[in-house]
mmCIF file of C-alpha atoms in Angstrom:
data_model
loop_
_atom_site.group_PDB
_atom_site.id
_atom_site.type_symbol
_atom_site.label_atom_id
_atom_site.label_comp_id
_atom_site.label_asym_id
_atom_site.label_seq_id
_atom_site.Cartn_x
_atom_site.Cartn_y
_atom_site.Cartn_z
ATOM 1 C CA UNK A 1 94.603 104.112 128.589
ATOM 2 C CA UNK A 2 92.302 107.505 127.987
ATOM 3 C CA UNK A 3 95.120 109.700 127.918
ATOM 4 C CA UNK A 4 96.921 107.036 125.665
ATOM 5 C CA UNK A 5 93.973 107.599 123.071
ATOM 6 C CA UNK A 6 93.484 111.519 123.793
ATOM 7 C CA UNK A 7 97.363 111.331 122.778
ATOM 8 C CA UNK A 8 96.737 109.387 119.793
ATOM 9 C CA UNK A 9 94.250 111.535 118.686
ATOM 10 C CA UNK A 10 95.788 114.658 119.160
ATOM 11 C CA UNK A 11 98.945 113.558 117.055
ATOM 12 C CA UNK A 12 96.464 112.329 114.418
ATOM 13 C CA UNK A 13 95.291 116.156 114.428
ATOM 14 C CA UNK A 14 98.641 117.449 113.786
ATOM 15 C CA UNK A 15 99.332 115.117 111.280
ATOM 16 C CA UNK A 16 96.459 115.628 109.286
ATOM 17 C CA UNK A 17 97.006 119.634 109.484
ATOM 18 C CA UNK A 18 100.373 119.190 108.241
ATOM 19 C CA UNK A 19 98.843 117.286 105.597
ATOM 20 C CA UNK A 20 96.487 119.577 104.463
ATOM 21 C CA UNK A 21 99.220 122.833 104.515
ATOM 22 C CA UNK A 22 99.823 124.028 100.799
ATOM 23 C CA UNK A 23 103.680 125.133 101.409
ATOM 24 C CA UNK A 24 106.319 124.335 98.843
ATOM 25 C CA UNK A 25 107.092 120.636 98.801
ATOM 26 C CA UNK A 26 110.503 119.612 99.919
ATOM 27 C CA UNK A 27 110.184 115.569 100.104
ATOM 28 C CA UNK A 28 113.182 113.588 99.617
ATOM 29 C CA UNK A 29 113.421 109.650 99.112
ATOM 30 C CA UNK A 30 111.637 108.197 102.533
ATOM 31 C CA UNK A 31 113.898 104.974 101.550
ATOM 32 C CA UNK A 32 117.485 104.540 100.843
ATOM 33 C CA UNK A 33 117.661 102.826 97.443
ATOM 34 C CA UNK A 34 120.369 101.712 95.383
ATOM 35 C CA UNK A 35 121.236 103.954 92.372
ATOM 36 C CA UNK A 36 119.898 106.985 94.084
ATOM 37 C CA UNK A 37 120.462 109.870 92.314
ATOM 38 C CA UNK A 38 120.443 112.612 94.645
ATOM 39 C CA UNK A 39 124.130 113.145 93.789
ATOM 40 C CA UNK A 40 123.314 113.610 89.897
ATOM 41 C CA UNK A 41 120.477 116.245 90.401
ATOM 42 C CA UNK A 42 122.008 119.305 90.092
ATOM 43 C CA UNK A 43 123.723 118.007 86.569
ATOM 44 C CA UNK A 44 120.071 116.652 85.846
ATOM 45 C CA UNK A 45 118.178 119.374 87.007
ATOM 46 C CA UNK A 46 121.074 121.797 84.470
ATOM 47 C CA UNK A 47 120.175 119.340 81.477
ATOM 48 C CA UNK A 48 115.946 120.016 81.469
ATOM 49 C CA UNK A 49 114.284 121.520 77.973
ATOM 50 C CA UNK A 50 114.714 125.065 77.838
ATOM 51 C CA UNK A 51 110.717 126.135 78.014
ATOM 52 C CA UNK A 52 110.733 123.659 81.698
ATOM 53 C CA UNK A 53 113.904 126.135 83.199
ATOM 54 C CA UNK A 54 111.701 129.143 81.447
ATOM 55 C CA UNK A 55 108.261 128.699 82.131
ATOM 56 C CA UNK A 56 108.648 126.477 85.669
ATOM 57 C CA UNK A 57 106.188 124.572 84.626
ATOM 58 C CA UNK A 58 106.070 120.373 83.743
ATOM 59 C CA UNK A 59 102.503 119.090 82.076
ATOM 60 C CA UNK A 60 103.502 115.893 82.228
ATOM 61 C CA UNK A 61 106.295 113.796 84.051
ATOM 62 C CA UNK A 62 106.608 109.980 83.312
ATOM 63 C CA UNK A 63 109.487 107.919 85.077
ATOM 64 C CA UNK A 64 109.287 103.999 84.343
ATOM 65 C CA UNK A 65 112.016 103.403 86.720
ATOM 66 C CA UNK A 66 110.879 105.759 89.790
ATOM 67 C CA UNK A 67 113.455 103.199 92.696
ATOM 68 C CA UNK A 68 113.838 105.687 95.395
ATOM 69 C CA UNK A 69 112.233 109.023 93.760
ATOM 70 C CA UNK A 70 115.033 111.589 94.180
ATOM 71 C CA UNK A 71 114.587 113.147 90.901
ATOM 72 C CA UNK A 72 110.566 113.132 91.149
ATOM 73 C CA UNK A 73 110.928 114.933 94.573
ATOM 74 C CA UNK A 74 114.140 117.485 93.342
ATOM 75 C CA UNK A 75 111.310 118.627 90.099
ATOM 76 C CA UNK A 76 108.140 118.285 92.513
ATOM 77 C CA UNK A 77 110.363 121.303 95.075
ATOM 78 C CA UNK A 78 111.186 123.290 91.924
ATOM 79 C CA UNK A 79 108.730 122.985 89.097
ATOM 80 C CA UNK A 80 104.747 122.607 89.018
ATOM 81 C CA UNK A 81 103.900 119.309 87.886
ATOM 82 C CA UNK A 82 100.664 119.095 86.371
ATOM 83 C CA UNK A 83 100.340 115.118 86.369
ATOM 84 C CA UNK A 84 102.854 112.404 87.076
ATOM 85 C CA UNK A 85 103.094 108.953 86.354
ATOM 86 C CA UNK A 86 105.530 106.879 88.127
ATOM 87 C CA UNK A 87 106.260 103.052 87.437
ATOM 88 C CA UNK A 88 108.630 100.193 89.259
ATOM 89 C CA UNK A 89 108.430 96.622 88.857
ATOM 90 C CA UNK A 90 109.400 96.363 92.490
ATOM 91 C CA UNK A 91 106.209 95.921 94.094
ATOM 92 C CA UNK A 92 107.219 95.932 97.118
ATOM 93 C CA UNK A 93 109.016 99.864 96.484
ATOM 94 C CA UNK A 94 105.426 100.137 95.392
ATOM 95 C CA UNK A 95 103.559 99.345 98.553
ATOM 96 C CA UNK A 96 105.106 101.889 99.790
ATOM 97 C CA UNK A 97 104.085 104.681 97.984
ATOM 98 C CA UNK A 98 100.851 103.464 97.683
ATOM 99 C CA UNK A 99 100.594 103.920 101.385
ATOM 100 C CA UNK A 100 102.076 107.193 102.080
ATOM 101 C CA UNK A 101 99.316 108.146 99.148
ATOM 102 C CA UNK A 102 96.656 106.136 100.740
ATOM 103 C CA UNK A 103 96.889 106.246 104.449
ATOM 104 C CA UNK A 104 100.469 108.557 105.450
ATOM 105 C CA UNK A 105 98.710 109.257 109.477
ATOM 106 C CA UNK A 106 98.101 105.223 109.837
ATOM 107 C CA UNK A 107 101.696 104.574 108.438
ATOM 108 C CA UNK A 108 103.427 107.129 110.633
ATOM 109 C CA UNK A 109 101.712 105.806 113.936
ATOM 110 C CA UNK A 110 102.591 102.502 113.081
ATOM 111 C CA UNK A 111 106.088 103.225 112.555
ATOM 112 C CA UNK A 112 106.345 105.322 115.611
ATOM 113 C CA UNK A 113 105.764 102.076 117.620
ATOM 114 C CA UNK A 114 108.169 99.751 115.866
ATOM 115 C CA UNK A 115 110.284 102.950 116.427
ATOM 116 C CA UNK A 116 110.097 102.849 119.762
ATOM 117 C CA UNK A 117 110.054 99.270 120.857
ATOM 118 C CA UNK A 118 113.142 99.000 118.901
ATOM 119 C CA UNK A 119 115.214 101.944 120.691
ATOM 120 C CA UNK A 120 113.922 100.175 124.148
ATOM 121 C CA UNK A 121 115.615 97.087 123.406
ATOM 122 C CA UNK A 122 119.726 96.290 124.327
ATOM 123 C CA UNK A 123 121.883 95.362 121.677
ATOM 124 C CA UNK A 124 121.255 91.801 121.280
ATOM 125 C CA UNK A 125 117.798 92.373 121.353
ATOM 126 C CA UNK A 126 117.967 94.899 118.862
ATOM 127 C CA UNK A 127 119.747 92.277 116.451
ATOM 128 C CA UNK A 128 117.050 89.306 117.311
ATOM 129 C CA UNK A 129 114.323 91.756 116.363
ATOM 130 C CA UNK A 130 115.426 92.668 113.384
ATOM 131 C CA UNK A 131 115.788 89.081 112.031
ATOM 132 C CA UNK A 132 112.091 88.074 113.630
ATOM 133 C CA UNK A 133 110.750 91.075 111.430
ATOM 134 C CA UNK A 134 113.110 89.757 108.266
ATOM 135 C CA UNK A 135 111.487 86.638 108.547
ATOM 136 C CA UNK A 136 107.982 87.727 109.329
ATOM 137 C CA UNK A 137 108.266 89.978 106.183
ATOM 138 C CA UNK A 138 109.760 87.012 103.925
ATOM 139 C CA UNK A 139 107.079 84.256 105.588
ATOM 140 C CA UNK A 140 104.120 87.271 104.294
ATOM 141 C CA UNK A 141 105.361 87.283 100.819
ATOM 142 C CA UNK A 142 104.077 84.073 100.162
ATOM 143 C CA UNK A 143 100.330 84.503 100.414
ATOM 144 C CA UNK A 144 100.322 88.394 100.268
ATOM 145 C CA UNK A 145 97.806 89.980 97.943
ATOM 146 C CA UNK A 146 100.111 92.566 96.121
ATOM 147 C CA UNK A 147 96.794 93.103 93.355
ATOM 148 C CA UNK A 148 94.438 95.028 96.053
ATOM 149 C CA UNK A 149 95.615 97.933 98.348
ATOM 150 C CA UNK A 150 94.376 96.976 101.509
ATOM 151 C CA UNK A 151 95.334 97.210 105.652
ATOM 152 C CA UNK A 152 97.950 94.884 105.003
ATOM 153 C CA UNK A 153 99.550 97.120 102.465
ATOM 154 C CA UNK A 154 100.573 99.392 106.039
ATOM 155 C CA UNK A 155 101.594 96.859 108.087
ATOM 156 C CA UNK A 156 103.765 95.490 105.107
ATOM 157 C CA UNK A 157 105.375 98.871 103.928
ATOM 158 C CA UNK A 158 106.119 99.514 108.149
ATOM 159 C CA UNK A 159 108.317 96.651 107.864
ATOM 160 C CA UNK A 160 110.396 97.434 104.960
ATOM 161 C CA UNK A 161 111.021 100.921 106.592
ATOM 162 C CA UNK A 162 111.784 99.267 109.346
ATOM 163 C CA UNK A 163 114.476 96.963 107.592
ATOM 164 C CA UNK A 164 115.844 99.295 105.317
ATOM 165 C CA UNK A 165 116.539 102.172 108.460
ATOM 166 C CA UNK A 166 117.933 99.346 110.850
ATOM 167 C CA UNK A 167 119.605 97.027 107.837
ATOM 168 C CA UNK A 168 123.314 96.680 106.914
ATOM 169 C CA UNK A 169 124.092 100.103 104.458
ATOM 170 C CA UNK A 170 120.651 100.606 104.440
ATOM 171 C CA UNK A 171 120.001 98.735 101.228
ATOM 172 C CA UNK A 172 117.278 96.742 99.705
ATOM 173 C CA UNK A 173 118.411 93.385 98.267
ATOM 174 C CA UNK A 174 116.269 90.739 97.010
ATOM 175 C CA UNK A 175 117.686 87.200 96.594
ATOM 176 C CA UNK A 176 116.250 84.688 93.613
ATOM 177 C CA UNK A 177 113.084 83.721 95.987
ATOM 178 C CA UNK A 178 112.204 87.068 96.249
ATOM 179 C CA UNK A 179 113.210 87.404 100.217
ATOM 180 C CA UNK A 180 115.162 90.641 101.519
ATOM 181 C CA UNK A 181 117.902 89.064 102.610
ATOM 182 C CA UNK A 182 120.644 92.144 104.121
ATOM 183 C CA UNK A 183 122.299 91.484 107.289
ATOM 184 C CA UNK A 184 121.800 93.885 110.480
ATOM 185 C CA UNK A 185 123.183 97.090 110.373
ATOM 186 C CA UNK A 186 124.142 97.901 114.164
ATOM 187 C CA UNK A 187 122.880 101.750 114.056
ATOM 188 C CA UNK A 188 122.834 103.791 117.128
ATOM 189 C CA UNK A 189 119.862 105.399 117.054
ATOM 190 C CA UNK A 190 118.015 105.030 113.333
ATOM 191 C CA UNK A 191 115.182 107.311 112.753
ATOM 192 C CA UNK A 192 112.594 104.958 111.003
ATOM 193 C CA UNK A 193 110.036 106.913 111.324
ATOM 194 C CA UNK A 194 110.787 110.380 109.570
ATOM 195 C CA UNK A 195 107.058 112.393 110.046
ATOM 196 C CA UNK A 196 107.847 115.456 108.041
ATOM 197 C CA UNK A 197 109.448 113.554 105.549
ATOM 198 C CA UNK A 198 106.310 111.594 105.218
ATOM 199 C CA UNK A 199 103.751 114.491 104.986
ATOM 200 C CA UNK A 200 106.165 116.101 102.368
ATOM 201 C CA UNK A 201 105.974 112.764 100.208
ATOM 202 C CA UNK A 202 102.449 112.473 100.582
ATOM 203 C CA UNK A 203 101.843 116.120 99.041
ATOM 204 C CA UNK A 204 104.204 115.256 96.320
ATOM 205 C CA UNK A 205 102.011 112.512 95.172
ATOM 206 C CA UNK A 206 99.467 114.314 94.445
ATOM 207 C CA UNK A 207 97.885 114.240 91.092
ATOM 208 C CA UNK A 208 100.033 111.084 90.572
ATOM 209 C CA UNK A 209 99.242 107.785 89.618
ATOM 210 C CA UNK A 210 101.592 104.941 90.186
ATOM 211 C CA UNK A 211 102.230 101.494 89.007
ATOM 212 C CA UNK A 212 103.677 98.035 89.918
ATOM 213 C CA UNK A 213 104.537 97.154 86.350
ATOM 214 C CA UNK A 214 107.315 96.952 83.426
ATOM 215 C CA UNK A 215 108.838 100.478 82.356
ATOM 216 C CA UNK A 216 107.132 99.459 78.688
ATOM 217 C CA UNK A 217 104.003 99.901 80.174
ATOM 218 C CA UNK A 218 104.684 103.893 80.899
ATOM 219 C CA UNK A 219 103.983 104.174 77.035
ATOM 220 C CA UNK A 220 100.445 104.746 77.427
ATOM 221 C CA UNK A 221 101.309 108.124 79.020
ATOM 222 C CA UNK A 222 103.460 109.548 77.143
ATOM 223 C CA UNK A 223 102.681 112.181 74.612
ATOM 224 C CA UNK A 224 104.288 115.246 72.831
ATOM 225 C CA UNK A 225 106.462 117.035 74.889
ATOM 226 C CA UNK A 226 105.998 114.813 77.856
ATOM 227 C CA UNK A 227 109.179 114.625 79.858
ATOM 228 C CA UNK A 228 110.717 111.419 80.907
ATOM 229 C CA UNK A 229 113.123 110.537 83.027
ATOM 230 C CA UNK A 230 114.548 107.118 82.686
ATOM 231 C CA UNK A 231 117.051 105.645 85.376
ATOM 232 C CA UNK A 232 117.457 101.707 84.886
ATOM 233 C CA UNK A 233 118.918 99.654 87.080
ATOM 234 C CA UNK A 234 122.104 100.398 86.137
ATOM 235 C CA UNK A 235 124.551 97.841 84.304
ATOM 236 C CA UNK A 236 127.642 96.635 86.479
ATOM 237 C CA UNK A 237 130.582 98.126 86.305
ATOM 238 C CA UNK A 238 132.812 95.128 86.361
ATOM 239 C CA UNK A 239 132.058 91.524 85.663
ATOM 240 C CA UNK A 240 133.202 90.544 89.184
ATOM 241 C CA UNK A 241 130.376 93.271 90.645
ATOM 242 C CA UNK A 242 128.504 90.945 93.751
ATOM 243 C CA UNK A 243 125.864 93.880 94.010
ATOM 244 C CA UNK A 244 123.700 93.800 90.971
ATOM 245 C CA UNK A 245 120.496 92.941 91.331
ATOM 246 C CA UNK A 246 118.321 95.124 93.783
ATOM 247 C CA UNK A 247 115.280 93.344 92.441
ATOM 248 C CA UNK A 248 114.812 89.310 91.947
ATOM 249 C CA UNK A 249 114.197 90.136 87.938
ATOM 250 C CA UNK A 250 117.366 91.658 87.467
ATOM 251 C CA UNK A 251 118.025 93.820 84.458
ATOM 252 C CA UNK A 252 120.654 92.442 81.439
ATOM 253 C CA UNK A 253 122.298 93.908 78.914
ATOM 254 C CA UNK A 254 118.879 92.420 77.015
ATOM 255 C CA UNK A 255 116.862 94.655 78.668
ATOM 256 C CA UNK A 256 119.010 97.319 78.449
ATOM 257 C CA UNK A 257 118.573 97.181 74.227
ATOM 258 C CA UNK A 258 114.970 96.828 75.392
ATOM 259 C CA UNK A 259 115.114 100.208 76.807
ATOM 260 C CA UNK A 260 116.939 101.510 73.914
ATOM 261 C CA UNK A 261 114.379 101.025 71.800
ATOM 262 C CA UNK A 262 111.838 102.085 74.061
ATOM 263 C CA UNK A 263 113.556 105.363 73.608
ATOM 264 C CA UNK A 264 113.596 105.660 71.002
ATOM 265 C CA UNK A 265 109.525 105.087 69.562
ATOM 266 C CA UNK A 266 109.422 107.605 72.358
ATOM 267 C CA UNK A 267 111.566 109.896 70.887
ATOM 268 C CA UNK A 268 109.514 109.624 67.862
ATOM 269 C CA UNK A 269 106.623 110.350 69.696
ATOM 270 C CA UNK A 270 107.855 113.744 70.247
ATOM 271 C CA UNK A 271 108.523 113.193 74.363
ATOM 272 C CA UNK A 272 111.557 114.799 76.187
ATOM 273 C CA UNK A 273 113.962 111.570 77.198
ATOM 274 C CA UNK A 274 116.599 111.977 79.801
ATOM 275 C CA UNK A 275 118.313 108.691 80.772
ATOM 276 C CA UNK A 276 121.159 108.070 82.927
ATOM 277 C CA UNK A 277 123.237 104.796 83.511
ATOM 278 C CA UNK A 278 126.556 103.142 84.801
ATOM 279 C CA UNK A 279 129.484 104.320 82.224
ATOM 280 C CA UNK A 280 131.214 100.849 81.658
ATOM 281 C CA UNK A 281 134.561 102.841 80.345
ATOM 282 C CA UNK A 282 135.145 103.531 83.514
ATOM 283 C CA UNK A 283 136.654 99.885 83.990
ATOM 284 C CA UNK A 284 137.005 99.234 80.165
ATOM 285 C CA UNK A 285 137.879 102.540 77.883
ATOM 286 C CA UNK A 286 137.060 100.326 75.152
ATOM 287 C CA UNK A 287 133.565 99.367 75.923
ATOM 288 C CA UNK A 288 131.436 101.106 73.769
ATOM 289 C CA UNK A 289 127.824 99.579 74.709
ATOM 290 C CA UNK A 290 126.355 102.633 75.486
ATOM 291 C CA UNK A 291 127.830 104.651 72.928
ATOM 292 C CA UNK A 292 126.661 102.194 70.277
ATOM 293 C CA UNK A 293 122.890 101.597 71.439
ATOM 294 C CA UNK A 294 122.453 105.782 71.950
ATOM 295 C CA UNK A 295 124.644 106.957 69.052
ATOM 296 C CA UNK A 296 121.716 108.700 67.700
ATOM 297 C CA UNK A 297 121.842 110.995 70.777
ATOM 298 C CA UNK A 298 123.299 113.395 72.688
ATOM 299 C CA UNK A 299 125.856 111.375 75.379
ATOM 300 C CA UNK A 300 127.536 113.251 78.346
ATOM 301 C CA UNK A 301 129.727 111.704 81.035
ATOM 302 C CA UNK A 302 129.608 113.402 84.126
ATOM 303 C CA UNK A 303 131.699 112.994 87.265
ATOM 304 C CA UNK A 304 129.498 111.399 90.291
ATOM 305 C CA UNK A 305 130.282 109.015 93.203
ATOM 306 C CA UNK A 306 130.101 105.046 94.190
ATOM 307 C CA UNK A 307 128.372 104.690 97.424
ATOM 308 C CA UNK A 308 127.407 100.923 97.637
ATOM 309 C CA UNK A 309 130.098 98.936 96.888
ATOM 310 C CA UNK A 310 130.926 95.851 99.231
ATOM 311 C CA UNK A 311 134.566 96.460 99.156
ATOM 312 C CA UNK A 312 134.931 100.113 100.922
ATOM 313 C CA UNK A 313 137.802 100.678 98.818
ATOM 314 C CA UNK A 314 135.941 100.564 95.663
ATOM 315 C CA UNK A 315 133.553 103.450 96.350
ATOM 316 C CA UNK A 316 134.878 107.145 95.031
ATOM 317 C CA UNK A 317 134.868 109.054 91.847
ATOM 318 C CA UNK A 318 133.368 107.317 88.657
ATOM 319 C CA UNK A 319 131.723 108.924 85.745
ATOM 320 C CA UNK A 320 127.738 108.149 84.849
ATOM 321 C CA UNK A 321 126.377 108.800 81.663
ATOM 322 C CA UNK A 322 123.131 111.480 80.865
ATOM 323 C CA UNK A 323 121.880 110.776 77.899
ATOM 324 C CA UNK A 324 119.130 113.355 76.127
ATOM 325 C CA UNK A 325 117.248 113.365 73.145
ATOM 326 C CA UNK A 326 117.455 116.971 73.112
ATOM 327 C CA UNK A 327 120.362 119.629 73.137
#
């Protein structure tokens, strides 16, 4: 048991020395999230105001829809970010950020243990653990206090790491109630708990506030030559698409006009807006919803790739849209 704890504290050491390094950030999402964009960041990262690309330098970054935080992390390794403000209205995406802010050494010990009773266990074990921690993670929902960061918070985000690394495609999927309800994914040998990955998130989110609330809310941040990034869930494709809703809220085509004119009061606030979304003419040339509710801006179609798709064949080449108000 004493060199258990002389173990313990030893890796605490090293974790909070990482921590406290002041290298160049180079985080990456710690979760894999629907409508990811790591694919779109070099045509993002191309598309930034001229005096960011110049000077290097971002005073303030607002993103109302952060989901898994590619583009926060791809400007966090390249730029120096005086403040950020990040918002989702999935609270539980939230938890977890709020920890690796809060407590990163506490959340990677804990996830080194699920991590390792997991790998111990045959393959039928493997499964029946995975739907015990489902259901222990649904069953908490209920009287969870989602208002006040406390332990819990850890325990809570260690299980949806856990899920989404040992889950079916690795997604997060929320059904009406609220409960994450993907099957089990059969991986080899997942790595749930990714340490570096961790420490490098945790120094991202510095000087950063974040928020469990509705992208509206982001308003109060936003000033002259802010920049936003805004990446709503994106609108299906198709109306036959089974894999639409990665939060119980959803997002409709009313929300979407929402947004629209969200962007633009923001625009007339003098911010930087880049917003990218789902190009519906790539299943109907002659829908025009996008092109209608942004015709006041600049609209580009770029060439990117379907990953999550239920029906394998469906995933490939598409087009998404990046839409500025800027040249």
């Amino acid at each position: 048991m004493d060199n258990i704890e002389v173990k313990t504290k030893i890796s605490d050491l090293n974790i909070q020395k990482n921590l406290l390094k002041q290298e160049i950030i180079n985080a990456k999402p710690f979760l894999k999230w629907a409508g990811g964009k790591s694919q779109l960041l070099n045509e993002l990262g191309k598309r930034l105001p001229s005096y960011i690309l110049t000077n290097r330098n971002i005073d303030s970054y607002i993103e109302p829809f952060v989901g898994g935080g590619a583009v926060f992390f791809y400007l966090k390794s390249k730029y120096f970010i005086k403040r950020s403000f990040l918002f989702d209205i999935n609270r539980e995406l939230i938890i977890s950020y709020k920890v690796i802010q809060n407590d990163p050494t506490e959340l990677i010990n804990k996830l080194y243990e699920i991590e390792d009773i997991y790998l111990k266990k045959s393959k039928e074990e493997r499964k029946q653990f995975y739907y015990e921690i489902r259901n222990i993670y649904n069953r908490q929902m209920h009287d969870f206090d989602y208002k006040n960061y406390n332990e819990e918070w850890i325990e809570r985000a260690v299980y949806l790491f856990f899920l989404n690394k040992t889950c079916y495609n690795g997604l997060f999927r929320q059904n009406k109630k609220g409960e994450f309800n993907v099957p089990y994914g059969r991986y080899k040998n997942p790595t749930i708990c990714d340490e570096k990955n961790i420490i490098e998130v945790n120094k991202a989110l510095k000087n950063t506030e974040i928020f469990c609330d509705d992208f509206t809310k982001s308003e109060e941040f936003i000033e002259k030559d802010s920049l936003v990034y805004l990446d709503p869930p994106y609108r299906p494709l198709s109306t036959t698409s089974s894999f639409t809703s990665y939060d119980k809220e959803g997002f409709s085509d009313v929300d979407q006009k929402r947004l629209a004119d969200f962007f633009e009061k923001m625009d007339k606030r003098g911010a930087y807006l880049i917003l990218s979304n789902s190009d519906p003419k790539n299943e109907n040339p002659e829908d025009d919803f996008f092109d209608e509710l942004y015709f006041k801006y600049n609209i580009e179609r770029v060439p990117a790739k379907r990953f999550i798709n239920c029906d394998a064949s469906k995933r490939g080449k598409i087009n998404e849209l990046i839409i500025r108000n800027y040249l």
